[in-house]
mmCIF file of C-alpha atoms and ligand atoms in Angstrom:
data_model
loop_
_atom_site.group_PDB
_atom_site.id
_atom_site.type_symbol
_atom_site.label_atom_id
_atom_site.label_comp_id
_atom_site.label_asym_id
_atom_site.label_seq_id
_atom_site.Cartn_x
_atom_site.Cartn_y
_atom_site.Cartn_z
ATOM 1 C CA UNK A 1 -10.404 1.494 -11.042
ATOM 2 C CA UNK A 2 -9.015 5.180 -11.529
ATOM 3 C CA UNK A 3 -7.203 7.095 -8.675
ATOM 4 C CA UNK A 4 -6.919 11.256 -9.022
ATOM 5 C CA UNK A 5 -3.861 11.812 -7.162
ATOM 6 C CA UNK A 6 -4.363 15.884 -5.528
ATOM 7 C CA UNK A 7 -0.739 17.531 -4.989
ATOM 8 C CA UNK A 8 1.113 20.421 -4.953
ATOM 9 C CA UNK A 9 3.707 18.462 -7.175
ATOM 10 C CA UNK A 10 2.453 17.091 -9.714
ATOM 11 C CA UNK A 11 5.626 16.157 -11.171
ATOM 12 C CA UNK A 12 6.650 13.602 -8.666
ATOM 13 C CA UNK A 13 4.137 10.720 -10.491
ATOM 14 C CA UNK A 14 5.875 11.048 -13.677
ATOM 15 C CA UNK A 15 8.205 8.651 -13.416
ATOM 16 C CA UNK A 16 6.059 5.641 -11.216
ATOM 17 C CA UNK A 17 3.380 4.887 -13.283
ATOM 18 C CA UNK A 18 5.405 4.215 -16.777
ATOM 19 C CA UNK A 19 7.003 1.293 -16.067
ATOM 20 C CA UNK A 20 6.844 -2.037 -14.545
ATOM 21 C CA UNK A 21 3.156 -3.925 -13.408
ATOM 22 C CA UNK A 22 1.647 -0.538 -12.871
ATOM 23 C CA UNK A 23 3.099 1.127 -15.822
ATOM 24 C CA UNK A 24 1.126 -2.212 -18.105
ATOM 25 C CA UNK A 25 -2.266 -1.786 -15.901
ATOM 26 C CA UNK A 26 -2.322 2.142 -17.203
ATOM 27 C CA UNK A 27 -0.952 1.516 -20.672
ATOM 28 C CA UNK A 28 -3.577 -1.572 -20.712
ATOM 29 C CA UNK A 29 -6.545 0.744 -19.269
ATOM 30 C CA UNK A 30 -7.104 -1.792 -15.600
ATOM 31 C CA UNK A 31 -5.980 2.081 -13.719
ATOM 32 C CA UNK A 32 -6.163 5.188 -14.842
ATOM 33 C CA UNK A 33 -4.084 8.114 -12.851
ATOM 34 C CA UNK A 34 -5.474 11.746 -13.521
ATOM 35 C CA UNK A 35 -2.890 14.265 -11.028
ATOM 36 C CA UNK A 36 -4.490 17.327 -10.724
ATOM 37 C CA UNK A 37 -2.737 20.249 -9.189
ATOM 38 C CA UNK A 38 -3.709 22.054 -5.908
ATOM 39 C CA UNK A 39 -2.113 25.147 -7.674
ATOM 40 C CA UNK A 40 -4.629 25.000 -10.246
ATOM 41 C CA UNK A 41 -7.235 26.098 -8.041
ATOM 42 C CA UNK A 42 -5.780 29.159 -5.631
ATOM 43 C CA UNK A 43 -7.686 32.049 -6.739
ATOM 44 C CA UNK A 44 -5.121 34.740 -5.928
ATOM 45 C CA UNK A 45 -2.263 35.990 -8.624
ATOM 46 C CA UNK A 46 0.584 34.141 -6.575
ATOM 47 C CA UNK A 47 -1.300 30.998 -6.328
ATOM 48 C CA UNK A 48 -0.863 30.797 -2.898
ATOM 49 C CA UNK A 49 -1.470 26.909 -1.490
ATOM 50 C CA UNK A 50 0.207 27.708 2.010
ATOM 51 C CA UNK A 51 0.083 30.202 4.510
ATOM 52 C CA UNK A 52 0.929 30.414 8.055
ATOM 53 C CA UNK A 53 -0.513 28.536 11.379
ATOM 54 C CA UNK A 54 -2.384 30.247 13.134
ATOM 55 C CA UNK A 55 -1.540 30.198 17.183
ATOM 56 C CA UNK A 56 2.000 30.220 15.854
ATOM 57 C CA UNK A 57 5.004 27.633 14.809
ATOM 58 C CA UNK A 58 7.156 26.112 12.661
ATOM 59 C CA UNK A 59 6.556 25.590 8.915
ATOM 60 C CA UNK A 60 3.525 26.179 6.617
ATOM 61 C CA UNK A 61 -0.059 25.167 5.996
ATOM 62 C CA UNK A 62 -2.030 23.897 3.395
ATOM 63 C CA UNK A 63 -5.156 26.459 2.994
ATOM 64 C CA UNK A 64 -8.538 24.750 2.855
ATOM 65 C CA UNK A 65 -9.949 26.420 -0.609
ATOM 66 C CA UNK A 66 -8.029 25.383 -2.938
ATOM 67 C CA UNK A 67 -7.876 21.847 -2.091
ATOM 68 C CA UNK A 68 -11.784 22.083 -1.205
ATOM 69 C CA UNK A 69 -12.281 23.349 -4.779
ATOM 70 C CA UNK A 70 -9.504 20.253 -6.220
ATOM 71 C CA UNK A 71 -11.583 17.955 -4.410
ATOM 72 C CA UNK A 72 -15.248 19.199 -5.499
ATOM 73 C CA UNK A 73 -14.235 19.307 -9.170
ATOM 74 C CA UNK A 74 -13.854 15.608 -9.445
ATOM 75 C CA UNK A 75 -16.566 14.702 -6.995
ATOM 76 C CA UNK A 76 -18.987 12.674 -8.854
ATOM 77 C CA UNK A 77 -22.332 10.938 -6.964
ATOM 78 C CA UNK A 78 -22.393 8.505 -10.160
ATOM 79 C CA UNK A 79 -18.889 6.977 -9.216
ATOM 80 C CA UNK A 80 -18.416 4.997 -5.800
ATOM 81 C CA UNK A 81 -15.881 7.241 -3.733
ATOM 82 C CA UNK A 82 -13.453 7.701 -1.823
ATOM 83 C CA UNK A 83 -10.661 10.588 -0.077
ATOM 84 C CA UNK A 84 -8.389 9.921 1.230
ATOM 85 C CA UNK A 85 -5.666 12.385 2.569
ATOM 86 C CA UNK A 86 -2.153 11.284 3.100
ATOM 87 C CA UNK A 87 -0.569 12.151 6.246
ATOM 88 C CA UNK A 88 1.387 10.209 8.938
ATOM 89 C CA UNK A 89 -1.375 11.127 11.707
ATOM 90 C CA UNK A 90 -3.847 8.765 9.811
ATOM 91 C CA UNK A 91 -4.488 5.204 10.333
ATOM 92 C CA UNK A 92 -1.757 2.866 9.797
ATOM 93 C CA UNK A 93 -2.195 0.764 5.662
ATOM 94 C CA UNK A 94 -2.661 -2.903 6.170
ATOM 95 C CA UNK A 95 -3.290 -5.617 3.245
ATOM 96 C CA UNK A 96 -7.049 -5.206 4.759
ATOM 97 C CA UNK A 97 -7.778 -1.779 4.582
ATOM 98 C CA UNK A 98 -6.032 -2.443 1.046
ATOM 99 C CA UNK A 99 -8.439 -5.138 -0.137
ATOM 100 C CA UNK A 100 -11.428 -3.138 1.086
ATOM 101 C CA UNK A 101 -10.224 -0.248 -1.038
ATOM 102 C CA UNK A 102 -9.536 -2.226 -3.893
ATOM 103 C CA UNK A 103 -13.841 -1.875 -4.296
ATOM 104 C CA UNK A 104 -14.170 0.985 -4.867
ATOM 105 C CA UNK A 105 -14.632 2.338 -8.379
ATOM 106 C CA UNK A 106 -12.325 5.716 -8.302
ATOM 107 C CA UNK A 107 -9.654 6.616 -5.113
ATOM 108 C CA UNK A 108 -9.014 10.592 -4.258
ATOM 109 C CA UNK A 109 -5.947 10.720 -3.002
ATOM 110 C CA UNK A 110 -4.916 14.542 -1.237
ATOM 111 C CA UNK A 111 -1.190 14.893 -0.697
ATOM 112 C CA UNK A 112 0.175 16.693 2.442
ATOM 113 C CA UNK A 113 3.357 18.725 2.677
ATOM 114 C CA UNK A 114 4.826 21.778 4.665
ATOM 115 C CA UNK A 115 3.958 21.035 8.483
ATOM 116 C CA UNK A 116 0.267 19.836 7.794
ATOM 117 C CA UNK A 117 -2.700 20.387 5.829
ATOM 118 C CA UNK A 118 -6.213 22.780 7.748
ATOM 119 C CA UNK A 119 -7.413 20.647 9.581
ATOM 120 C CA UNK A 120 -11.163 21.601 8.246
ATOM 121 C CA UNK A 121 -10.174 20.092 4.977
ATOM 122 C CA UNK A 122 -9.190 16.152 6.752
ATOM 123 C CA UNK A 123 -11.941 16.634 9.400
ATOM 124 C CA UNK A 124 -14.884 17.921 6.644
ATOM 125 C CA UNK A 125 -14.103 16.735 3.490
ATOM 126 C CA UNK A 126 -12.166 13.349 3.356
ATOM 127 C CA UNK A 127 -13.213 10.163 4.360
ATOM 128 C CA UNK A 128 -10.149 8.362 5.940
ATOM 129 C CA UNK A 129 -6.787 9.477 6.430
ATOM 130 C CA UNK A 130 -4.259 6.849 5.768
ATOM 131 C CA UNK A 131 -0.207 6.879 7.194
ATOM 132 C CA UNK A 132 2.688 3.891 5.855
ATOM 133 C CA UNK A 133 4.348 4.293 8.485
ATOM 134 C CA UNK A 134 5.577 5.379 11.415
ATOM 135 C CA UNK A 135 8.481 7.647 10.534
ATOM 136 C CA UNK A 136 8.710 11.161 8.527
ATOM 137 C CA UNK A 137 8.307 11.472 5.010
ATOM 138 C CA UNK A 138 8.655 14.825 3.541
ATOM 139 C CA UNK A 139 5.042 14.871 2.135
ATOM 140 C CA UNK A 140 2.269 12.735 1.101
ATOM 141 C CA UNK A 141 3.121 11.046 -3.117
ATOM 142 C CA UNK A 142 5.719 8.610 -1.818
ATOM 143 C CA UNK A 143 2.943 7.631 -0.196
ATOM 144 C CA UNK A 144 0.150 7.681 -2.422
ATOM 145 C CA UNK A 145 2.415 6.194 -4.719
ATOM 146 C CA UNK A 146 2.844 3.424 -1.938
ATOM 147 C CA UNK A 147 -1.240 3.466 -1.878
ATOM 148 C CA UNK A 148 -1.441 2.593 -5.464
ATOM 149 C CA UNK A 149 0.468 0.614 -6.280
ATOM 150 C CA UNK A 150 -0.906 -2.014 -3.216
ATOM 151 C CA UNK A 151 -4.660 -1.527 -4.492
ATOM 152 C CA UNK A 152 -4.187 -1.897 -8.072
ATOM 153 C CA UNK A 153 -2.801 -5.142 -7.706
ATOM 154 C CA UNK A 154 -6.620 -6.493 -6.399
ATOM 155 C CA UNK A 155 -8.043 -4.929 -9.621
ATOM 156 C CA UNK A 156 -8.247 -7.912 -11.885
ATOM 157 C CA UNK A 157 -6.180 -7.319 -14.988
ATOM 158 C CA UNK A 158 -3.355 -5.947 -13.155
ATOM 159 C CA UNK A 159 -1.552 -8.944 -11.695
ATOM 160 C CA UNK A 160 -1.605 -12.013 -14.043
ATOM 161 C CA UNK A 161 -1.749 -15.018 -11.545
ATOM 162 C CA UNK A 162 -4.716 -14.537 -8.728
ATOM 163 C CA UNK A 163 -3.379 -16.762 -6.950
ATOM 164 C CA UNK A 164 -0.411 -14.764 -5.677
ATOM 165 C CA UNK A 165 -2.851 -12.020 -4.664
ATOM 166 C CA UNK A 166 -4.513 -13.974 -2.849
ATOM 167 C CA UNK A 167 -1.880 -16.184 -1.502
ATOM 168 C CA UNK A 168 0.981 -12.804 -0.904
ATOM 169 C CA UNK A 169 1.654 -12.623 2.751
ATOM 170 C CA UNK A 170 -0.326 -10.623 5.189
ATOM 171 C CA UNK A 171 -3.793 -12.154 4.167
ATOM 172 C CA UNK A 172 -3.023 -14.929 6.349
ATOM 173 C CA UNK A 173 -0.854 -13.452 8.604
ATOM 174 C CA UNK A 174 2.585 -15.189 7.109
ATOM 175 C CA UNK A 175 5.944 -13.817 5.538
ATOM 176 C CA UNK A 176 6.562 -15.400 2.518
ATOM 177 C CA UNK A 177 8.909 -18.420 1.966
ATOM 178 C CA UNK A 178 11.885 -17.512 0.821
ATOM 179 C CA UNK A 179 13.152 -18.489 -2.655
ATOM 180 C CA UNK A 180 16.527 -19.686 -4.610
ATOM 181 C CA UNK A 181 17.340 -19.996 -8.306
ATOM 182 C CA UNK A 182 19.937 -20.956 -10.271
ATOM 183 C CA UNK A 183 23.007 -21.655 -10.230
ATOM 184 C CA UNK A 184 22.794 -24.407 -7.009
ATOM 185 C CA UNK A 185 25.601 -23.521 -5.784
ATOM 186 C CA UNK A 186 26.246 -18.969 -6.022
ATOM 187 C CA UNK A 187 29.556 -17.919 -4.111
ATOM 188 C CA UNK A 188 29.682 -20.992 -2.354
ATOM 189 C CA UNK A 189 26.483 -20.910 -1.262
ATOM 190 C CA UNK A 190 24.357 -23.786 -1.786
ATOM 191 C CA UNK A 191 20.545 -24.025 -2.678
ATOM 192 C CA UNK A 192 18.961 -26.238 0.273
ATOM 193 C CA UNK A 193 19.138 -30.159 -0.778
ATOM 194 C CA UNK A 194 15.121 -30.001 -0.346
ATOM 195 C CA UNK A 195 14.094 -28.384 -2.391
ATOM 196 C CA UNK A 196 16.617 -30.174 -5.740
ATOM 197 C CA UNK A 197 15.063 -33.432 -4.240
ATOM 198 C CA UNK A 198 11.814 -33.522 -7.041
ATOM 199 C CA UNK A 199 9.705 -34.652 -3.875
ATOM 200 C CA UNK A 200 7.067 -32.085 -3.648
ATOM 201 C CA UNK A 201 5.226 -33.235 -0.442
ATOM 202 C CA UNK A 202 8.067 -32.153 1.203
ATOM 203 C CA UNK A 203 9.233 -29.277 -0.289
ATOM 204 C CA UNK A 204 5.479 -28.080 0.616
ATOM 205 C CA UNK A 205 6.078 -29.202 3.990
ATOM 206 C CA UNK A 206 9.523 -27.549 3.897
ATOM 207 C CA UNK A 207 7.823 -24.428 2.673
ATOM 208 C CA UNK A 208 5.294 -23.617 5.142
ATOM 209 C CA UNK A 209 7.646 -24.367 7.918
ATOM 210 C CA UNK A 210 10.462 -21.856 6.863
ATOM 211 C CA UNK A 211 7.138 -19.273 5.880
ATOM 212 C CA UNK A 212 5.954 -20.153 10.090
ATOM 213 C CA UNK A 213 10.239 -19.666 10.989
ATOM 214 C CA UNK A 214 10.093 -16.168 9.933
ATOM 215 C CA UNK A 215 7.114 -15.098 10.998
ATOM 216 C CA UNK A 216 7.884 -16.169 14.432
ATOM 217 C CA UNK A 217 11.415 -14.473 14.003
ATOM 218 C CA UNK A 218 10.718 -10.942 11.710
ATOM 219 C CA UNK A 219 6.739 -10.337 12.388
ATOM 220 C CA UNK A 220 5.249 -12.787 15.265
ATOM 221 C CA UNK A 221 2.660 -10.185 15.714
ATOM 222 C CA UNK A 222 1.473 -10.857 12.608
ATOM 223 C CA UNK A 223 0.160 -14.178 12.619
ATOM 224 C CA UNK A 224 -3.596 -14.798 13.229
ATOM 225 C CA UNK A 225 -3.751 -18.570 14.431
ATOM 226 C CA UNK A 226 -7.484 -18.524 13.494
ATOM 227 C CA UNK A 227 -6.510 -18.706 9.839
ATOM 228 C CA UNK A 228 -4.170 -21.147 9.454
ATOM 229 C CA UNK A 229 -4.760 -24.490 8.990
ATOM 230 C CA UNK A 230 -4.236 -27.517 11.009
ATOM 231 C CA UNK A 231 -1.303 -28.939 9.725
ATOM 232 C CA UNK A 232 0.111 -25.430 9.905
ATOM 233 C CA UNK A 233 -1.068 -24.548 13.695
ATOM 234 C CA UNK A 234 1.083 -27.591 14.298
ATOM 235 C CA UNK A 235 4.359 -26.782 12.937
ATOM 236 C CA UNK A 236 3.901 -23.785 14.535
ATOM 237 C CA UNK A 237 3.398 -24.690 17.721
ATOM 238 C CA UNK A 238 7.007 -26.635 17.477
ATOM 239 C CA UNK A 239 8.259 -24.167 16.259
ATOM 240 C CA UNK A 240 7.591 -21.716 19.125
ATOM 241 C CA UNK A 241 9.508 -24.065 21.588
ATOM 242 C CA UNK A 242 12.455 -22.450 19.474
ATOM 243 C CA UNK A 243 12.135 -18.796 19.868
HETATM 244 CL CL1 6GU B 301 1.384 9.765 4.692
HETATM 245 N N1 6GU B 301 2.656 11.752 5.130
HETATM 246 C C1 6GU B 301 4.179 12.497 5.371
HETATM 247 N N2 6GU B 301 4.424 12.805 5.116
HETATM 248 N N3 6GU B 301 5.009 10.708 6.881
HETATM 249 C C2 6GU B 301 4.358 9.780 6.145
HETATM 250 C C3 6GU B 301 3.263 9.283 5.529
HETATM 251 C C4 6GU B 301 2.498 9.964 5.212
HETATM 252 N N4 6GU B 301 3.470 7.689 6.215
HETATM 253 C C5 6GU B 301 3.843 8.195 6.821
HETATM 254 N N5 6GU B 301 5.047 8.668 7.627
#
Protein backbone atom coordinates (compact mmCIF):
# COMPACT_ATOMS: atom_id res chain seq x y z
CA UNK A 1 0.00 0.00 0.00
CA UNK A 2 1.34 3.40 -0.96
CA UNK A 3 0.43 6.75 0.59
CA UNK A 4 1.25 10.07 -1.03
CA UNK A 5 1.07 13.00 1.40
CA UNK A 6 0.56 16.39 -0.23
CA UNK A 7 1.46 19.14 2.24
CA UNK A 8 3.05 22.55 2.63
CA UNK A 9 4.81 21.23 5.79
CA UNK A 10 6.85 18.24 4.58
CA UNK A 11 9.00 18.43 7.72
CA UNK A 12 6.01 17.35 9.77
CA UNK A 13 6.41 13.76 8.53
CA UNK A 14 10.10 13.25 9.27
CA UNK A 15 9.54 11.28 12.46
CA UNK A 16 6.32 9.25 12.61
CA UNK A 17 7.10 6.70 9.91
CA UNK A 18 10.53 5.82 11.25
CA UNK A 19 9.45 4.26 14.53
CA UNK A 20 7.25 1.52 15.91
CA UNK A 21 5.01 -0.76 13.87
CA UNK A 22 4.67 1.80 11.07
CA UNK A 23 8.44 2.26 10.94
CA UNK A 24 8.88 -1.50 10.59
CA UNK A 25 6.15 -1.63 7.90
CA UNK A 26 7.94 1.04 5.86
CA UNK A 27 11.32 -0.66 6.37
CA UNK A 28 9.90 -3.97 5.13
CA UNK A 29 8.12 -2.37 2.19
CA UNK A 30 4.57 -3.28 3.24
CA UNK A 31 3.80 0.45 3.42
CA UNK A 32 5.33 3.13 1.20
CA UNK A 33 5.17 6.82 2.07
CA UNK A 34 6.00 9.64 -0.32
CA UNK A 35 5.78 13.20 0.97
CA UNK A 36 5.13 15.80 -1.72
CA UNK A 37 5.74 19.48 -1.06
CA UNK A 38 2.86 21.43 -2.62
CA UNK A 39 5.14 24.48 -2.77
CA UNK A 40 7.29 22.68 -5.38
CA UNK A 41 4.31 23.03 -7.73
CA UNK A 42 3.88 26.80 -7.30
CA UNK A 43 4.82 28.58 -10.51
CA UNK A 44 5.70 32.10 -9.37
CA UNK A 45 9.14 33.18 -8.13
CA UNK A 46 7.84 33.48 -4.56
CA UNK A 47 6.42 29.93 -4.60
CA UNK A 48 3.04 31.20 -3.43
CA UNK A 49 0.59 28.53 -2.21
CA UNK A 50 -2.10 30.69 -0.60
CA UNK A 51 -4.16 33.79 -1.28
CA UNK A 52 -6.91 35.95 0.24
CA UNK A 53 -10.43 34.53 0.41
CA UNK A 54 -12.97 35.83 -2.12
CA UNK A 55 -15.72 37.64 -0.26
CA UNK A 56 -13.35 38.62 2.52
CA UNK A 57 -12.84 37.11 5.94
CA UNK A 58 -10.09 35.82 8.17
CA UNK A 59 -6.95 34.03 7.07
CA UNK A 60 -5.66 32.64 3.81
CA UNK A 61 -6.93 29.95 1.45
CA UNK A 62 -4.75 27.38 -0.32
CA UNK A 63 -4.68 28.18 -4.04
CA UNK A 64 -5.96 25.55 -6.49
CA UNK A 65 -3.19 25.51 -9.13
CA UNK A 66 -0.23 24.13 -7.10
CA UNK A 67 -2.41 21.54 -5.33
CA UNK A 68 -4.00 20.24 -8.54
CA UNK A 69 -0.60 20.03 -10.26
CA UNK A 70 0.69 18.08 -7.23
CA UNK A 71 -2.28 15.67 -7.42
CA UNK A 72 -1.79 15.21 -11.17
CA UNK A 73 1.90 14.44 -10.66
CA UNK A 74 1.02 11.28 -8.71
CA UNK A 75 -2.14 10.18 -10.58
CA UNK A 76 -1.76 6.79 -12.27
CA UNK A 77 -4.58 5.10 -14.21
CA UNK A 78 -3.02 1.66 -13.72
CA UNK A 79 -3.40 1.85 -9.92
CA UNK A 80 -6.52 1.74 -7.80
CA UNK A 81 -6.19 5.19 -6.26
CA UNK A 82 -8.20 7.39 -3.89
CA UNK A 83 -7.68 11.14 -3.43
CA UNK A 84 -8.63 12.22 0.09
CA UNK A 85 -8.65 15.73 1.53
CA UNK A 86 -8.15 15.98 5.29
CA UNK A 87 -10.49 18.68 6.57
CA UNK A 88 -12.66 19.23 9.66
CA UNK A 89 -15.51 19.74 7.15
CA UNK A 90 -15.21 16.13 5.95
CA UNK A 91 -17.11 13.00 6.97
CA UNK A 92 -16.09 11.51 10.27
CA UNK A 93 -13.49 8.73 10.03
CA UNK A 94 -14.43 5.34 11.49
CA UNK A 95 -13.20 1.75 11.33
CA UNK A 96 -15.52 0.88 8.41
CA UNK A 97 -14.07 3.68 6.27
CA UNK A 98 -10.56 2.64 7.35
CA UNK A 99 -11.18 -0.94 6.19
CA UNK A 100 -12.63 0.23 2.86
CA UNK A 101 -9.61 2.46 2.21
CA UNK A 102 -7.24 -0.46 2.84
CA UNK A 103 -8.56 -2.03 -0.41
CA UNK A 104 -6.90 0.67 -2.55
CA UNK A 105 -3.39 0.37 -4.04
CA UNK A 106 -2.55 4.01 -3.38
CA UNK A 107 -4.06 6.79 -1.28
CA UNK A 108 -3.27 10.40 -2.10
CA UNK A 109 -3.79 12.51 1.01
CA UNK A 110 -4.17 16.27 0.76
CA UNK A 111 -3.45 18.14 4.00
CA UNK A 112 -5.29 21.42 4.48
CA UNK A 113 -3.71 24.43 6.21
CA UNK A 114 -4.64 28.03 6.87
CA UNK A 115 -8.37 28.68 6.77
CA UNK A 116 -9.10 26.19 4.02
CA UNK A 117 -8.58 24.84 0.52
CA UNK A 118 -10.17 26.34 -2.61
CA UNK A 119 -13.53 24.53 -2.88
CA UNK A 120 -12.94 23.65 -6.55
CA UNK A 121 -10.09 21.36 -5.51
CA UNK A 122 -12.28 19.54 -3.00
CA UNK A 123 -15.25 19.24 -5.33
CA UNK A 124 -13.58 18.33 -8.60
CA UNK A 125 -10.20 16.75 -7.75
CA UNK A 126 -10.84 14.80 -4.52
CA UNK A 127 -12.83 11.56 -4.10
CA UNK A 128 -13.49 12.00 -0.40
CA UNK A 129 -13.20 14.55 2.43
CA UNK A 130 -12.32 13.15 5.84
CA UNK A 131 -12.25 14.56 9.38
CA UNK A 132 -10.83 12.66 12.36
CA UNK A 133 -13.11 14.16 15.00
CA UNK A 134 -15.18 17.06 16.22
CA UNK A 135 -12.40 19.44 17.19
CA UNK A 136 -10.15 21.71 15.15
CA UNK A 137 -6.47 21.09 14.41
CA UNK A 138 -4.03 23.65 12.99
CA UNK A 139 -3.87 21.57 9.83
CA UNK A 140 -4.59 18.20 8.26
CA UNK A 141 -1.07 16.83 8.81
CA UNK A 142 -1.74 15.20 12.20
CA UNK A 143 -5.00 13.82 10.79
CA UNK A 144 -3.13 12.32 7.82
CA UNK A 145 -0.86 10.44 10.21
CA UNK A 146 -3.91 9.09 12.05
CA UNK A 147 -5.47 7.91 8.78
CA UNK A 148 -2.27 6.25 7.54
CA UNK A 149 -1.74 4.52 10.89
CA UNK A 150 -5.28 3.12 11.00
CA UNK A 151 -5.32 1.99 7.34
CA UNK A 152 -1.84 0.44 7.56
CA UNK A 153 -3.01 -1.98 10.27
CA UNK A 154 -5.14 -3.68 7.59
CA UNK A 155 -2.22 -4.12 5.18
CA UNK A 156 -1.09 -7.77 5.29
CA UNK A 157 2.20 -8.16 7.16
CA UNK A 158 2.00 -4.89 9.11
CA UNK A 159 0.39 -6.27 12.28
CA UNK A 160 1.87 -9.66 13.13
CA UNK A 161 -1.34 -11.22 14.37
CA UNK A 162 -4.29 -10.90 11.92
CA UNK A 163 -6.65 -11.80 14.75
CA UNK A 164 -5.65 -8.58 16.56
CA UNK A 165 -6.70 -6.53 13.52
CA UNK A 166 -10.04 -8.26 12.95
CA UNK A 167 -11.08 -8.55 16.59
CA UNK A 168 -10.17 -5.08 17.79
CA UNK A 169 -12.63 -2.60 19.27
CA UNK A 170 -15.15 -1.26 16.78
CA UNK A 171 -15.09 -4.21 14.38
CA UNK A 172 -18.01 -5.66 16.37
CA UNK A 173 -19.24 -2.53 18.10
CA UNK A 174 -17.67 -3.35 21.48
CA UNK A 175 -14.72 -1.76 23.26
CA UNK A 176 -11.83 -4.09 24.15
CA UNK A 177 -11.84 -5.71 27.58
CA UNK A 178 -9.32 -4.34 30.13
CA UNK A 179 -5.86 -5.87 30.55
CA UNK A 180 -3.49 -6.34 33.48
CA UNK A 181 0.07 -7.64 33.76
CA UNK A 182 2.49 -8.39 36.63
CA UNK A 183 2.81 -7.61 39.48
CA UNK A 184 -0.35 -9.22 40.88
CA UNK A 185 -0.56 -6.36 43.43
CA UNK A 186 0.69 -2.88 42.45
CA UNK A 187 0.75 -0.18 45.18
CA UNK A 188 -1.92 -2.10 47.00
CA UNK A 189 -4.13 -2.47 43.92
CA UNK A 190 -4.78 -6.13 43.03
CA UNK A 191 -5.45 -7.70 39.64
CA UNK A 192 -9.00 -9.18 39.50
CA UNK A 193 -9.02 -12.67 41.06
CA UNK A 194 -10.66 -14.40 38.12
CA UNK A 195 -7.64 -13.68 35.88
CA UNK A 196 -5.37 -15.56 38.29
CA UNK A 197 -7.78 -18.50 38.62
CA UNK A 198 -6.62 -20.42 35.55
CA UNK A 199 -10.29 -21.09 34.72
CA UNK A 200 -10.29 -20.17 31.04
CA UNK A 201 -14.02 -20.61 30.53
CA UNK A 202 -14.72 -18.20 33.42
CA UNK A 203 -12.07 -15.75 32.17
CA UNK A 204 -13.59 -15.69 28.68
CA UNK A 205 -17.07 -14.98 30.04
CA UNK A 206 -15.78 -12.34 32.46
CA UNK A 207 -13.96 -10.54 29.66
CA UNK A 208 -17.11 -10.42 27.52
CA UNK A 209 -18.92 -8.95 30.52
CA UNK A 210 -16.24 -6.27 31.10
CA UNK A 211 -16.20 -5.44 27.41
CA UNK A 212 -19.97 -4.91 27.29
CA UNK A 213 -20.00 -3.12 30.64
CA UNK A 214 -17.46 -0.45 29.61
CA UNK A 215 -19.10 -0.02 26.20
CA UNK A 216 -22.47 0.63 27.88
CA UNK A 217 -20.79 3.08 30.26
CA UNK A 218 -18.58 5.00 27.80
CA UNK A 219 -19.82 4.45 24.22
CA UNK A 220 -23.36 3.03 24.25
CA UNK A 221 -24.00 4.42 20.75
CA UNK A 222 -21.49 2.04 19.07
CA UNK A 223 -23.18 -1.20 20.18
CA UNK A 224 -24.64 -3.15 17.25
CA UNK A 225 -26.71 -6.04 18.57
CA UNK A 226 -26.88 -7.69 15.14
CA UNK A 227 -23.12 -8.34 15.35
CA UNK A 228 -23.18 -9.91 18.81
CA UNK A 229 -23.40 -13.60 19.70
CA UNK A 230 -26.38 -14.96 21.66
CA UNK A 231 -24.15 -15.19 24.74
CA UNK A 232 -23.15 -11.53 24.38
CA UNK A 233 -26.75 -10.40 23.88
CA UNK A 234 -27.76 -12.21 27.06
CA UNK A 235 -24.99 -10.50 29.06
CA UNK A 236 -25.92 -7.18 27.43
CA UNK A 237 -29.55 -7.51 28.54
CA UNK A 238 -28.53 -8.23 32.13
CA UNK A 239 -26.10 -5.31 32.26
CA UNK A 240 -28.49 -2.87 30.58
CA UNK A 241 -30.75 -3.06 33.62
CA UNK A 242 -27.84 -1.83 35.76
CA UNK A 243 -27.26 1.32 33.65
CL1 LIG B 1 -8.75 16.36 8.94
N1 LIG B 1 -8.15 18.77 9.79
C1 LIG B 1 -8.18 19.78 10.70
N2 LIG B 1 -7.53 20.92 10.43
N3 LIG B 1 -8.83 19.71 11.84
C2 LIG B 1 -9.45 18.54 12.10
C3 LIG B 1 -9.45 17.47 11.20
C4 LIG B 1 -8.78 17.62 10.04
N4 LIG B 1 -10.19 16.48 11.73
C5 LIG B 1 -10.60 16.93 12.91
N5 LIG B 1 -10.18 18.17 13.12
